[in-house]
Coordinates of C-alpha atoms in Angstrom, one line a residue:
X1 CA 100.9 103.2 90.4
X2 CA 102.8 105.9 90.0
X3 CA 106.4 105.7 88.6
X4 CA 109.1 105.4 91.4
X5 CA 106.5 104.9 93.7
X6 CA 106.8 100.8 95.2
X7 CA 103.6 98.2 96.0
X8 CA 104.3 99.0 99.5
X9 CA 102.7 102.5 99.0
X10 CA 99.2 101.4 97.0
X11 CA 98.8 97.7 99.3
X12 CA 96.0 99.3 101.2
X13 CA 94.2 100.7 98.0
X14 CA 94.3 97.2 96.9
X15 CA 93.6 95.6 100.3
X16 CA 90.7 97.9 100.2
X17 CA 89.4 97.2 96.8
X18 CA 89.4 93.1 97.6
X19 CA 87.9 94.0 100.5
X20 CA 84.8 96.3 98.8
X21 CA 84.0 93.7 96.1
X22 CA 82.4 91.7 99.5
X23 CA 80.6 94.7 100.1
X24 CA 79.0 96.0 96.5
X25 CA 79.2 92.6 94.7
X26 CA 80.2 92.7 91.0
X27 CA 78.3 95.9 90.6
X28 CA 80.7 98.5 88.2
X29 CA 83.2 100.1 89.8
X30 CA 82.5 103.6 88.2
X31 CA 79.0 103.4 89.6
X32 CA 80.4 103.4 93.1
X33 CA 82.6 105.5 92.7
X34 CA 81.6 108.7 94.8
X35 CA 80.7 106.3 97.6
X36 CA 84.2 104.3 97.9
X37 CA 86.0 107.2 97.5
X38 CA 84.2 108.7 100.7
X39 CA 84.3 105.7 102.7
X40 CA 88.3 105.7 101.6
X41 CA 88.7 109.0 103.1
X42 CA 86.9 108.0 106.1
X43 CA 88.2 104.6 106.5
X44 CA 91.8 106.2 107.6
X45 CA 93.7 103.2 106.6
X46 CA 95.8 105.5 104.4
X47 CA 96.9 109.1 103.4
X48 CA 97.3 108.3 99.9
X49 CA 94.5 110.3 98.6
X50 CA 91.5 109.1 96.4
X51 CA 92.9 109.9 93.2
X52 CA 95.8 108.4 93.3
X53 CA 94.3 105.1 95.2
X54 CA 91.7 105.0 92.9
X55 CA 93.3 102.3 90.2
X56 CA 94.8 100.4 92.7
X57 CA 91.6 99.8 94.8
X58 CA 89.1 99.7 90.9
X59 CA 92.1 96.7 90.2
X60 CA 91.2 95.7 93.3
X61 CA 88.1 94.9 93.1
X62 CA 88.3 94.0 89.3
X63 CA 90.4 91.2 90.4
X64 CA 88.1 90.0 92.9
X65 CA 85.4 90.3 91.1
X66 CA 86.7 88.4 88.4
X67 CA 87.9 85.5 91.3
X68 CA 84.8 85.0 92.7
X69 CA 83.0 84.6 89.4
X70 CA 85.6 82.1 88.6
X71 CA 85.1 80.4 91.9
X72 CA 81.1 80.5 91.8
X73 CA 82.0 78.7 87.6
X74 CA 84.2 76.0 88.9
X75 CA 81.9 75.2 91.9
X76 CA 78.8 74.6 89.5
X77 CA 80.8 72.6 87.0
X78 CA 81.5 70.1 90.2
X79 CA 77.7 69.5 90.8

């Protein structure tokens, strides 16, 4: 996030990171990088462009990623 700049500008960079990690898993970010970027551009859902989405939607996904491996820990440790 760029300084000045508010949430309100990168939400849909991070709405659209969550929203990847269901699509690509926990595989890294910088491998998929070319890829998100172009769906990004294609999805519409913003005109922030790539590079300045970018580390909103890679923490994102990070976050997600992170969640779900949480999620999938705590759900094993209860069987």
């Amino acid at each position: 996030v760029n300084e000045g700049e508010s949430f309100e500008t990168y939400k849909p960079a991070y709405r659209y990171g969550a929203q990847a990690e269901a699509k690509y898993g926990d595989t890294n970010f910088d491998a998929m990088d070319d890829e998100m970027a172009t769906d990004w551009k294609r999805s519409g859902e913003c005109d922030l462009p790539w590079d300045h989405a970018r580390g909103a939607v890679k923490d994102g996904y990070d976050r997600t990623v992170e969640l779900r491996k949480m999620r999938s820990k705590n759900q094993s440790c209860k069987s």
